Short mmCIF file of C-alpha atoms and ligand atoms in Angstrom, two decimals:
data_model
loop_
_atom_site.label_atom_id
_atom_site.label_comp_id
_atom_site.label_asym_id
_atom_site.label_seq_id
_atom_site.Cartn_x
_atom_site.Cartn_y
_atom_site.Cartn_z
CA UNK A 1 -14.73 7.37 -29.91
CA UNK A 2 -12.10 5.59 -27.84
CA UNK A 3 -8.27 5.72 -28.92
CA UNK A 4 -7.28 1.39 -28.60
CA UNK A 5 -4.27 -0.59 -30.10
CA UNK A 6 -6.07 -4.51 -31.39
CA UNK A 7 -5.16 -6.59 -33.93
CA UNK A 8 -6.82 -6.78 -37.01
CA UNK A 9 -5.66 -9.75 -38.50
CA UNK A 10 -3.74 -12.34 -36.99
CA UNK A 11 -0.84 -12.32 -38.70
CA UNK A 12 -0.31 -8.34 -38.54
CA UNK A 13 0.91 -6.66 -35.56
CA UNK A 14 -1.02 -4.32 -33.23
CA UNK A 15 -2.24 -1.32 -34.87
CA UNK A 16 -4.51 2.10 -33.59
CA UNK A 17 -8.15 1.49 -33.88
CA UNK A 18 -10.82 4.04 -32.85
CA UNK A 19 -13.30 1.45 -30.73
CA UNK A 20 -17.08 2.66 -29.26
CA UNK A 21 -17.51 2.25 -25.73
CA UNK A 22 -21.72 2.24 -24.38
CA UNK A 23 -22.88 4.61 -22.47
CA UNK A 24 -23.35 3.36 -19.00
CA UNK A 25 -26.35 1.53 -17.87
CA UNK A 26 -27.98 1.80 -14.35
CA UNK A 27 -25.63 -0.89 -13.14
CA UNK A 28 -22.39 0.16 -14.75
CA UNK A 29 -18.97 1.79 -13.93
CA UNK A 30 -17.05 3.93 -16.15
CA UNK A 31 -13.51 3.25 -16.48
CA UNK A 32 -10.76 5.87 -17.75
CA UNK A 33 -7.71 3.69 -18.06
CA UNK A 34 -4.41 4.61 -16.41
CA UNK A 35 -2.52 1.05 -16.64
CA UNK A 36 -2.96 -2.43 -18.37
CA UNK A 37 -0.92 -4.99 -17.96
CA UNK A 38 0.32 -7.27 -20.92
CA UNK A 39 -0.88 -10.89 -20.39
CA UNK A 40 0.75 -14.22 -22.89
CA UNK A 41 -3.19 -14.55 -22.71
CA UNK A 42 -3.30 -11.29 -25.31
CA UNK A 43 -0.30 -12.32 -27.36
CA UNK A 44 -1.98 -15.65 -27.75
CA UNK A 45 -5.69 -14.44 -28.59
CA UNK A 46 -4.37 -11.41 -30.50
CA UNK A 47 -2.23 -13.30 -32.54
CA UNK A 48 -4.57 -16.82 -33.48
CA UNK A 49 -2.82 -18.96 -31.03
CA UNK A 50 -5.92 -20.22 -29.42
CA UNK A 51 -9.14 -21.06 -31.55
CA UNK A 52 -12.02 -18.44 -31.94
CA UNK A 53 -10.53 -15.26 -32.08
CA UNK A 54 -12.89 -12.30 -33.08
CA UNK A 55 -11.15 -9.47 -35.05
CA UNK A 56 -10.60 -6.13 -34.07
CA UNK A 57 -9.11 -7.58 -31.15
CA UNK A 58 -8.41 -5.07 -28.70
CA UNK A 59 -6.69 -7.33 -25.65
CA UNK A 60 -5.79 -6.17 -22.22
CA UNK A 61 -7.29 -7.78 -18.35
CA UNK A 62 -5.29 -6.41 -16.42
CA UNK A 63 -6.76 -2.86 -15.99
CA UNK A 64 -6.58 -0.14 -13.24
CA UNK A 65 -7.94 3.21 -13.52
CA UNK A 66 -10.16 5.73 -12.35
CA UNK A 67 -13.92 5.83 -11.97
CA UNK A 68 -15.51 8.71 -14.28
CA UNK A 69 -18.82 8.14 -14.25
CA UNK A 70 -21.55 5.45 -12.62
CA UNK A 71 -25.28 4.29 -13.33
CA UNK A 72 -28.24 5.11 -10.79
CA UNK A 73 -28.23 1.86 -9.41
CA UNK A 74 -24.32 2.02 -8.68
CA UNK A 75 -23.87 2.50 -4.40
CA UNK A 76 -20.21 0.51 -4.26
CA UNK A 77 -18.48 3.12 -6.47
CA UNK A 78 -18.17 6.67 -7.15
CA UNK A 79 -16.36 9.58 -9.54
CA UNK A 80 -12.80 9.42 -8.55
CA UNK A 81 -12.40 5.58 -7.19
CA UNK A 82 -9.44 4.06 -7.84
CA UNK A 83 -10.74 0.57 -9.13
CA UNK A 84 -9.46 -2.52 -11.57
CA UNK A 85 -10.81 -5.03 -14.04
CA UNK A 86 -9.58 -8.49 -14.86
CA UNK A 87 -10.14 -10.82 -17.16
CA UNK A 88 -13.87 -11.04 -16.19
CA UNK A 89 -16.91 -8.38 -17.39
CA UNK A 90 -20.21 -10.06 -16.78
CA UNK A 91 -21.38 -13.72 -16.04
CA UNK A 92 -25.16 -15.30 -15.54
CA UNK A 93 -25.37 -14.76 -11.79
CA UNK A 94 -27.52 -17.35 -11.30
CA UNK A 95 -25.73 -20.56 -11.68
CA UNK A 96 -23.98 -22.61 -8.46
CA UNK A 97 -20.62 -21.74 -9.68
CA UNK A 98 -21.44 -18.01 -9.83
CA UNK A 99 -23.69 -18.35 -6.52
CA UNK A 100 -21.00 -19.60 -4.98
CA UNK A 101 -18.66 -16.69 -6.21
CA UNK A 102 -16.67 -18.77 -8.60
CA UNK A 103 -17.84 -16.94 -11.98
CA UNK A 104 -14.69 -18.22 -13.66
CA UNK A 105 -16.40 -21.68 -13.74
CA UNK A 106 -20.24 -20.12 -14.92
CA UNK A 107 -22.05 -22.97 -16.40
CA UNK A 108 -23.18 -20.74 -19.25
CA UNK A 109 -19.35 -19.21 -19.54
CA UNK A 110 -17.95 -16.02 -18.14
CA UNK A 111 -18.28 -12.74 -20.11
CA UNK A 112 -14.17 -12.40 -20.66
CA UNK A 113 -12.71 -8.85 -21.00
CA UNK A 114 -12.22 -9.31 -24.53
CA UNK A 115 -13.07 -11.06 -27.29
CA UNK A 116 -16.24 -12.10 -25.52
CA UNK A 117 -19.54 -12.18 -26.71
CA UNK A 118 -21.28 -8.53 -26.04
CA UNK A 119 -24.24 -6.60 -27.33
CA UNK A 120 -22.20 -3.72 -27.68
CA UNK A 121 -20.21 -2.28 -31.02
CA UNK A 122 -18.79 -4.82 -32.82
CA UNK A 123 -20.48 -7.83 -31.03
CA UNK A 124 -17.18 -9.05 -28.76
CA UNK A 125 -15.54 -7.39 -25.95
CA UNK A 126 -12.55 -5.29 -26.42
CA UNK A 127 -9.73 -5.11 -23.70
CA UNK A 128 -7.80 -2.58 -21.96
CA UNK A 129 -5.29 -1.49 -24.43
CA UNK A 130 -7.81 1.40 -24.51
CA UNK A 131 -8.50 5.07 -23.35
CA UNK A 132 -11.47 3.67 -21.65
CA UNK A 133 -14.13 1.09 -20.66
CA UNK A 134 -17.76 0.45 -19.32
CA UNK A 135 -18.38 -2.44 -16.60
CA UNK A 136 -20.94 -3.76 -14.59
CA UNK A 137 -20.64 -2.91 -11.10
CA UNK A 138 -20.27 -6.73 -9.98
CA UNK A 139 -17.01 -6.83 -12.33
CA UNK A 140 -15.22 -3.59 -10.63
CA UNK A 141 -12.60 -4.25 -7.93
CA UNK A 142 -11.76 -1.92 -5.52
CA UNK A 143 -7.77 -0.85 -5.49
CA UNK A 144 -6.57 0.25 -2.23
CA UNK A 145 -2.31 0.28 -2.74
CA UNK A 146 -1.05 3.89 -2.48
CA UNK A 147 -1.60 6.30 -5.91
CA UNK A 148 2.09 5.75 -7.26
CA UNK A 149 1.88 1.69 -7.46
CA UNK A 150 -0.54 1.87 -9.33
CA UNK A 151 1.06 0.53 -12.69
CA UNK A 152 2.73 -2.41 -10.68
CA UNK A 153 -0.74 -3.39 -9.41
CA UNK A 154 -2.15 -4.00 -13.09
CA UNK A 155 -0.93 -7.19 -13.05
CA UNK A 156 -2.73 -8.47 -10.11
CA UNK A 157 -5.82 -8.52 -11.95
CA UNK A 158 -4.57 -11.80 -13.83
CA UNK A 159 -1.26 -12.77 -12.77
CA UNK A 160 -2.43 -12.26 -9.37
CA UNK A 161 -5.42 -14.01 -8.82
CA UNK A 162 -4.28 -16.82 -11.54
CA UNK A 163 -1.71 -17.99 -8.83
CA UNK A 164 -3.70 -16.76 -5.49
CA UNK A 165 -6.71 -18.70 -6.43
CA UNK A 166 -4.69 -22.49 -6.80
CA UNK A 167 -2.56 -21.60 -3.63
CA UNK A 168 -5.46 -21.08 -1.60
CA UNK A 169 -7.47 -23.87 -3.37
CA UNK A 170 -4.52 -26.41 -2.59
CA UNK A 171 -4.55 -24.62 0.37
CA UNK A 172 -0.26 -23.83 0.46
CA UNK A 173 0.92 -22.80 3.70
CA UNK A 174 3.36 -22.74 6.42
CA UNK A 175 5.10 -26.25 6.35
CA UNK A 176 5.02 -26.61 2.89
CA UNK A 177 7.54 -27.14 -0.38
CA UNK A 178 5.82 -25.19 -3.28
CA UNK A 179 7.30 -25.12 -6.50
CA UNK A 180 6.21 -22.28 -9.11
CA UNK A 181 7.49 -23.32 -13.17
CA UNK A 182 7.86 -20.27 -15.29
CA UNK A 183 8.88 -17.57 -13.83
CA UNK A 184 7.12 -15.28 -16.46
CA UNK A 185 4.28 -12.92 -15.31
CA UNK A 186 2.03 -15.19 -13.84
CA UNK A 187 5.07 -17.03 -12.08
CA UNK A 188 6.74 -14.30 -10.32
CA UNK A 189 3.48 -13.39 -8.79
CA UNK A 190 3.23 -17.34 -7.77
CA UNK A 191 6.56 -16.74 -6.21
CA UNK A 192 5.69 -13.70 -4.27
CA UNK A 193 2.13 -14.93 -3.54
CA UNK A 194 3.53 -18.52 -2.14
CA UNK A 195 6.53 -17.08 0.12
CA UNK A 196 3.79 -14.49 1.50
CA UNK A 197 1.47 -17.45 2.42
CA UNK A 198 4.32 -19.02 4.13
CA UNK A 199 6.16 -22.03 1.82
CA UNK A 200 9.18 -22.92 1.29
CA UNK A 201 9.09 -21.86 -2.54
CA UNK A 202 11.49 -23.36 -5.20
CA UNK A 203 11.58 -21.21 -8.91
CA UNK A 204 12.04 -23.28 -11.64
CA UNK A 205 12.97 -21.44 -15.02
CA UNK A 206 14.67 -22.27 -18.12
CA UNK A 207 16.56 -18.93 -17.89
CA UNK A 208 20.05 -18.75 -16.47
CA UNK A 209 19.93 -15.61 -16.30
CA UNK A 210 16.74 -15.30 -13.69
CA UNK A 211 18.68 -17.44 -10.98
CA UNK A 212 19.49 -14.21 -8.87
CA UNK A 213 16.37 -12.35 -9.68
CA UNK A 214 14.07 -15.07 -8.88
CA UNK A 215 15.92 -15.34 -5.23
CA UNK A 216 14.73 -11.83 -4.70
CA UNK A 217 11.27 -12.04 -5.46
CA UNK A 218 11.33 -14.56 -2.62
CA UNK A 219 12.46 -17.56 -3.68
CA UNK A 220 14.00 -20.05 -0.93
CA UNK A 221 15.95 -21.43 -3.76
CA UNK A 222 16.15 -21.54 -8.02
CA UNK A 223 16.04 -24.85 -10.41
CA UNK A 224 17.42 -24.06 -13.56
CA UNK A 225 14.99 -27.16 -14.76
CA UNK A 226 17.44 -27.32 -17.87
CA UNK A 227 20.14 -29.50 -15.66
CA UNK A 228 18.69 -32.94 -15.05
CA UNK A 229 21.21 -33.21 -11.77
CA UNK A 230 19.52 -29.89 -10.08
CA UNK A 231 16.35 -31.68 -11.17
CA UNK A 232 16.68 -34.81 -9.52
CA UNK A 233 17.93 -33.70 -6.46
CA UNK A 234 14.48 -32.62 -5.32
CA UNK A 235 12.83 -36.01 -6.92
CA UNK A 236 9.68 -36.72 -4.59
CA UNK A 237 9.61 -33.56 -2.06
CA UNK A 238 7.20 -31.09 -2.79
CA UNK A 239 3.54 -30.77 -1.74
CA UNK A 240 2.62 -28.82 -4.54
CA UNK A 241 4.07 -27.36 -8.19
CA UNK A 242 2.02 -24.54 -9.57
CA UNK A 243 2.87 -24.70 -13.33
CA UNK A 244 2.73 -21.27 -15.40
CA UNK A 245 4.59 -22.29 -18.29
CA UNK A 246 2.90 -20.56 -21.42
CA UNK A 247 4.49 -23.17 -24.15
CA UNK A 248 4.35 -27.15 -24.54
CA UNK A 249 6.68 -29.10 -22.05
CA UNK A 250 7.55 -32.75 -20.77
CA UNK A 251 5.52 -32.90 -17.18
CA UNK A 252 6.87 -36.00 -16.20
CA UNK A 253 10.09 -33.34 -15.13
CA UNK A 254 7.92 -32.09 -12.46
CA UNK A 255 5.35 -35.16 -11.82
CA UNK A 256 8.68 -36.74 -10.37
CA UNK A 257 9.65 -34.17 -8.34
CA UNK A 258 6.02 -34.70 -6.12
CA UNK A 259 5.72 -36.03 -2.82
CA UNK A 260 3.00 -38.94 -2.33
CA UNK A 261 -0.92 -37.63 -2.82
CA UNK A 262 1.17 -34.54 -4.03
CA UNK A 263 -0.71 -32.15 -7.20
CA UNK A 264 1.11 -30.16 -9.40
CA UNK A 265 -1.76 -27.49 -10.91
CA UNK A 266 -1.42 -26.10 -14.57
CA UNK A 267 -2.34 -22.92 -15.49
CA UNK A 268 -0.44 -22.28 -18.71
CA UNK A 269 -2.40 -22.37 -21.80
CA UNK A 270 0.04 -23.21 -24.59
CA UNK A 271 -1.01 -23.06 -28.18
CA UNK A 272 -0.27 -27.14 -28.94
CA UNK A 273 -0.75 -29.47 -26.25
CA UNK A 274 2.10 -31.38 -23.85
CA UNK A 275 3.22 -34.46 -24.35
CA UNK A 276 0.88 -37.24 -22.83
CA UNK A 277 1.66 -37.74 -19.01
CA UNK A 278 3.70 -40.70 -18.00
CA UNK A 279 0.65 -42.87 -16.07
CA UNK A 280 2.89 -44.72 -13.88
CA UNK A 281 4.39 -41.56 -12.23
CA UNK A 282 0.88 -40.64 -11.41
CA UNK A 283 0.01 -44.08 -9.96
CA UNK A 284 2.67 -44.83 -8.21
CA UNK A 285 2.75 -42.43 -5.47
CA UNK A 286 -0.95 -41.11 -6.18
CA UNK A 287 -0.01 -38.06 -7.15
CA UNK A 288 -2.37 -35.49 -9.21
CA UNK A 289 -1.98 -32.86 -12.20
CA UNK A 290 -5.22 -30.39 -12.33
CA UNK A 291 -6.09 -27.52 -13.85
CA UNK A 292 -6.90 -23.72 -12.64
CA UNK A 293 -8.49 -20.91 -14.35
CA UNK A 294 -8.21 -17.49 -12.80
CA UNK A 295 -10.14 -16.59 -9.82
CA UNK A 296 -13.42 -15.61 -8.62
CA UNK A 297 -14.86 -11.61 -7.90
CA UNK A 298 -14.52 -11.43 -4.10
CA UNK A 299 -11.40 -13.84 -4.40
CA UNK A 300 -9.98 -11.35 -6.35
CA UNK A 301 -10.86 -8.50 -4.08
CA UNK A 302 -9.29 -10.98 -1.50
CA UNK A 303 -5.86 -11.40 -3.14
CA UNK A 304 -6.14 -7.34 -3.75
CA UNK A 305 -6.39 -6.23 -0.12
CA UNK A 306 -4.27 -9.00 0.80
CA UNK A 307 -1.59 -7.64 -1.51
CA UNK A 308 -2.53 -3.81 -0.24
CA UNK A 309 -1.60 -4.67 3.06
CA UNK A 310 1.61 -6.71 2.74
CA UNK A 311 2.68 -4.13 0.23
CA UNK A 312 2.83 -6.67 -2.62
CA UNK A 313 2.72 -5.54 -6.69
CA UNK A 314 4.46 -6.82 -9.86
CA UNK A 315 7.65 -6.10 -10.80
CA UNK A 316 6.97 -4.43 -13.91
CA UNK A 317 8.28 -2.93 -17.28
CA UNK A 318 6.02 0.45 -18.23
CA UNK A 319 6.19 1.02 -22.01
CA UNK A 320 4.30 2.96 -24.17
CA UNK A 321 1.83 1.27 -26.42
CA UNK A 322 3.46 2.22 -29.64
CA UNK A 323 5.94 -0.30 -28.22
CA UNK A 324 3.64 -2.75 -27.44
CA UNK A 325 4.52 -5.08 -30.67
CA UNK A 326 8.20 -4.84 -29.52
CA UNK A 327 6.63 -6.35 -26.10
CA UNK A 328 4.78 -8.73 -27.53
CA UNK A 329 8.28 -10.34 -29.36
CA UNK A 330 10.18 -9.87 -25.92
CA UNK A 331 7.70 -11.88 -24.25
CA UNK A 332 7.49 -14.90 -26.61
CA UNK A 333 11.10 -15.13 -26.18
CA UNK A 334 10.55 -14.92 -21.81
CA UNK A 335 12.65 -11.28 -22.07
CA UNK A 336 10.75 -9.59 -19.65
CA UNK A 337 11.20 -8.94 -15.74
CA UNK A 338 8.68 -10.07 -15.24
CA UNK A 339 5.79 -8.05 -16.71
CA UNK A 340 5.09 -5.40 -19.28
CA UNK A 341 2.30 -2.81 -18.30
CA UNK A 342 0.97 -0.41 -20.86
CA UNK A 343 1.18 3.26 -19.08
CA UNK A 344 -2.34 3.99 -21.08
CA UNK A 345 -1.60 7.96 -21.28
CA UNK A 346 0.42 7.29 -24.48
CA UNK A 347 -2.79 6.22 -26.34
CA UNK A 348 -3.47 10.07 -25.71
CA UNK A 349 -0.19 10.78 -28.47
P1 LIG B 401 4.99 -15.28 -19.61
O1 LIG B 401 5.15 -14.01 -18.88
O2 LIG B 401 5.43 -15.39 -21.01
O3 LIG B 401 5.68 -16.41 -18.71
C1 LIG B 401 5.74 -17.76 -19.10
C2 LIG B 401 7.07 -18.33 -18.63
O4 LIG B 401 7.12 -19.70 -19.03
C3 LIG B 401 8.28 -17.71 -19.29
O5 LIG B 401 8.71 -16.53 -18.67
C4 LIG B 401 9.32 -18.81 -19.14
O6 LIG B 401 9.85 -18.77 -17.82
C5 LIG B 401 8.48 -20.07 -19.26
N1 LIG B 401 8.57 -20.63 -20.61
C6 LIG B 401 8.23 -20.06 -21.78
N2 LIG B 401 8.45 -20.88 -22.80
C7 LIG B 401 8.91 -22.02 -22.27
C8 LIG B 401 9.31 -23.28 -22.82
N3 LIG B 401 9.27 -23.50 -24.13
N4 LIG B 401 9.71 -24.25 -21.95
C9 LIG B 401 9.76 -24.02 -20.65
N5 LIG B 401 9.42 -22.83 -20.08
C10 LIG B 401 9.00 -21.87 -20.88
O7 LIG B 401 3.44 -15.72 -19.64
P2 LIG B 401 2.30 -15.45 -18.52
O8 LIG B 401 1.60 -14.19 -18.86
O9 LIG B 401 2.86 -15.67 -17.19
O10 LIG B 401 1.26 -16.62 -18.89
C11 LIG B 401 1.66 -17.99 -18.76
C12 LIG B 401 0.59 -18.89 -19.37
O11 LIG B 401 -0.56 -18.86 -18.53
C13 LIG B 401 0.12 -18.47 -20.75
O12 LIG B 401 -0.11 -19.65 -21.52
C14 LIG B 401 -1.19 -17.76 -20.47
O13 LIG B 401 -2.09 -17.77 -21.57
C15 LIG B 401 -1.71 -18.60 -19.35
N6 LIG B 401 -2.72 -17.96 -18.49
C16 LIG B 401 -3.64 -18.79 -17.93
C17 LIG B 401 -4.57 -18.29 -17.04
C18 LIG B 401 -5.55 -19.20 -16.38
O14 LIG B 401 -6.55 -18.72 -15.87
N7 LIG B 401 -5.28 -20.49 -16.29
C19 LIG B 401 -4.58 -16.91 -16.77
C20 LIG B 401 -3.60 -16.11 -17.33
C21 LIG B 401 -2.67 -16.64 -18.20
P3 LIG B 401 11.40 -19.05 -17.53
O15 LIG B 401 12.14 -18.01 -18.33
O16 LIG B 401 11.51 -18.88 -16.07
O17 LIG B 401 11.65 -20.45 -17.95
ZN1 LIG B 402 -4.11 -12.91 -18.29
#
C-alpha cells in the first residue's frame, strides 16, 4: 500500500487514503516521492470544478523524486536518479502530435497524472500527493538542479512548462513587451521564464500587495490591472500577454493593451467561462487570443535544463500535507508566494 491524501467526494476536503501502486513493467520507472507541487489544476479537479472528476482523487503533477526501481527494458534511468513527472503519464505514441513530440495535443488524449483513464487499481490515475508512483520511461524527466532545490523545482513540471511552452511557441525574445496576468503559480514562473528569454516583462495582478514582489521575480514593471489609469497607459504596446488567470475575467482589459497582429495566449482554466470577447478589438488591429496547454516531453526536459543552468526554480511555500486543505483555501483566495509544494516525507507521519 501507498500512504496518499485525495478527495473522496467533492464537497469534503482532502483526507488519507491508502492507494495501490503496479508493480513496474519492462518499460517503467519507479518513483519514491520527495516533493509535489500544488497546482489550481488539483484544487479544481479535486474539488468538481471542472466536469468528469473520478473519485478517490489523489491530485498532484508536479512531482520530483528519486528513482527506486526500473523495468528490463529501462536504459535512460537507474536506482538513485533524481527525476520528475508532470502532468503527463502515457500517450498513444503514434499519432503526428505525439510524433512530433507534442503529446499534450495526442489525437486520442494524453494519459494525465491523475484522474486519467488507467488499467491499474481503481481504473484512473492518482497524483503525487503520494508516497510513491510507477511511470513509463517516456514520461520521466531527468532533474539536474543541485540536491537542496529540489522542492522549488516541483513546480517546473507544470507551472514551468505551462508558460515555457507559449513563450517559445510565440517565440518571446529580446526586443519584446511581454505581459504575464496572474501572478499565481503559473504566472511567476511566466515572469521568471520571460525576463530569462530576454523581454521587457510587465506583471499584472489584482493584488496590491504583490507590486514589490513581482519586481523581484524580474519584472521590468507591475500593473495593478485594478486601476483603469495604470491600465490604459500601456493601451496598444505589447507583442504578447500570456494570461494565467485561474478565475473568469473581462479580456477586453488586456485585448486593448495589444500591439497590431499582437496575441495574448490563455492558459487559465476557470470553472465558468469569460465574458464573450469584444470582436471589434480583435478586428481592428488584427490582434489574436489563443489557447495553450502545457508542454511537450523533450520540451519539458528543455525548459528543465534550461532552468538547471540559469539557476531558475519556484519560489515556493513547503507545507506538510496535513496542511494541504489549509493550502487549498489560501490559494483560492491568491494567498500564496507564489506556490505551495507538498514536502512528501510528512505522508510518512
Ligand atoms: P494560482 O496560483 O491560483 O494563480 C492564479 C492567479 O490568478 C492568482 O494568483 C491571481 O493573481 C489571479 N487571479 C485569481 N483570481 C482572479 C480573479 N478573480 N480575477 C483576476 N485575477 C485573478 O493558479 P495557477 O496554479 O497558477 O493556475 C492558473 C490557472 O491555469 C488555473 O485555472 C489552472 O487550472 C490553469 N492551468 C492550466 C494549464 C494549461 O495547460 N493550460 C496548466 C496548469 C494550470 P494576482 O493575485 O496576481 O491577481
Ligand atoms: Zn498544473
Amino acid at each position: 500500500m501507498t500512504k496518499a491524501f485525495g478527495a473522496v467526494t467533492e464537497h469534503t476536503p482532502l483526507v488519507a487514503l491508502d492507494i495501490e501502486r503496479r508493480e513496474p513493467g519492462a518499460h517503467d520507472v519507479a518513483i519514491d516521492i520527495a516533493y509535489c507541487g500544488v497546482c489550481h489544476s488539483d484544487l479544481h479537479q479535486a474539488r468538481g470544478e471542472w466536469a468528469g472528476t473520478l473519485y478517490p482523487c489523489v491530485p498532484g503533477h508536479e512531482i520530483v523524486g528519486r528513482v527506486s526501481a526500473v523495468g528490463s527494458e529501462v536504459t535512460a534511468f537507474k536506482v538513485g536518479d533524481t527525476v520528475g513527472v508532470g502532468c503527463m503519464v502515457d500517450s498513444c505514441q503514434h499519432c503526428s502530435a505525439c510524433d512530433e513530440g507534442l503529446e499534450q495535443y495526442c489525437d486520442d488524449g494524453f494519459i494525465g497524472t491523475y484522474n486519467g483513464a488507467t488499467a491499474d487499481a481503481p481504473g484512473h490515475t492518482q497524483g503525487g500527493y503520494s508516497q510513491a508512483i510507477v511511470v513509463n520511461d517516456k514520461f520521466v524527466l531527468k532533474v539536474s538542479h543541485p540536491a537542496e532545490q529540489l522542492a522549488a523545482v516541483a513546480p517546473l513540471l507544470c507551472a514551468g512548462i505551462t508558460t515555457w511552452s507559449p513563450l517559445r511557441h510565440w517565440k518571446v525574445g529580446p526586443g519584446q513587451k511581454v505581459g504575464v496576468v496572474g501572478i499565481g503559480g503559473l504566472g511567476h514562473m511566466g515572469v521568471k521564464l520571460a525576463h530569462a528569454l530576454g523581454a521587457h516583462v510587465v506583471a499584472f495582478t489584482t493584488s496590491d500587495s504583490k507590486r514589490e514582489a513581482a519586481l523581484a521575480l524580474g519584472a521590468d514593471e507591475v500593473v495593478v490591472s485594478r486601476n483603469p489609469d495604470e491600465m490604459n497607459a500601456h493601451a496598444n504596446s505589447f507583442d504578447f500577454i500570456l494570461n494565467t488567470v485561474a478565475a473568469s475575467h473581462d479580456l477586453d482589459a488586456f485585448t486593448a493593451l495589444l500591439k497590431r497582429d499582437g496575441t495574448m495566449t490563455l492558459v487559465g482554466v476557470p470553472e465558468r467561462p469569460h465574458p464573450s470577447p469584444n470582436v471589434g478589438a480583435l478586428i481592428f488591429r488584427r490582434r489574436t487570443i489563443a489557447g495553450s496547454l502545457i508542454g511537450g516531453i523533450a520540451e519539458t526536459q528543455e525548459m528543465l535544463d534550461f532552468c538547471a543552468e540559469k539557476g531558475i526554480v519556484a519560489d515556493i511555500e513547503l507545507i506538510d500535507i496535513h496542511d494541504i486543505n489549509e493550502a487549498f483555501d489560501r490559494m483560492q483566495r491568491s494567498d500564496v508566494k507564489y506556490r505551495f509544494v507538498i514536502d512528501n516525507a510528512t505522508l510518512n507521519a
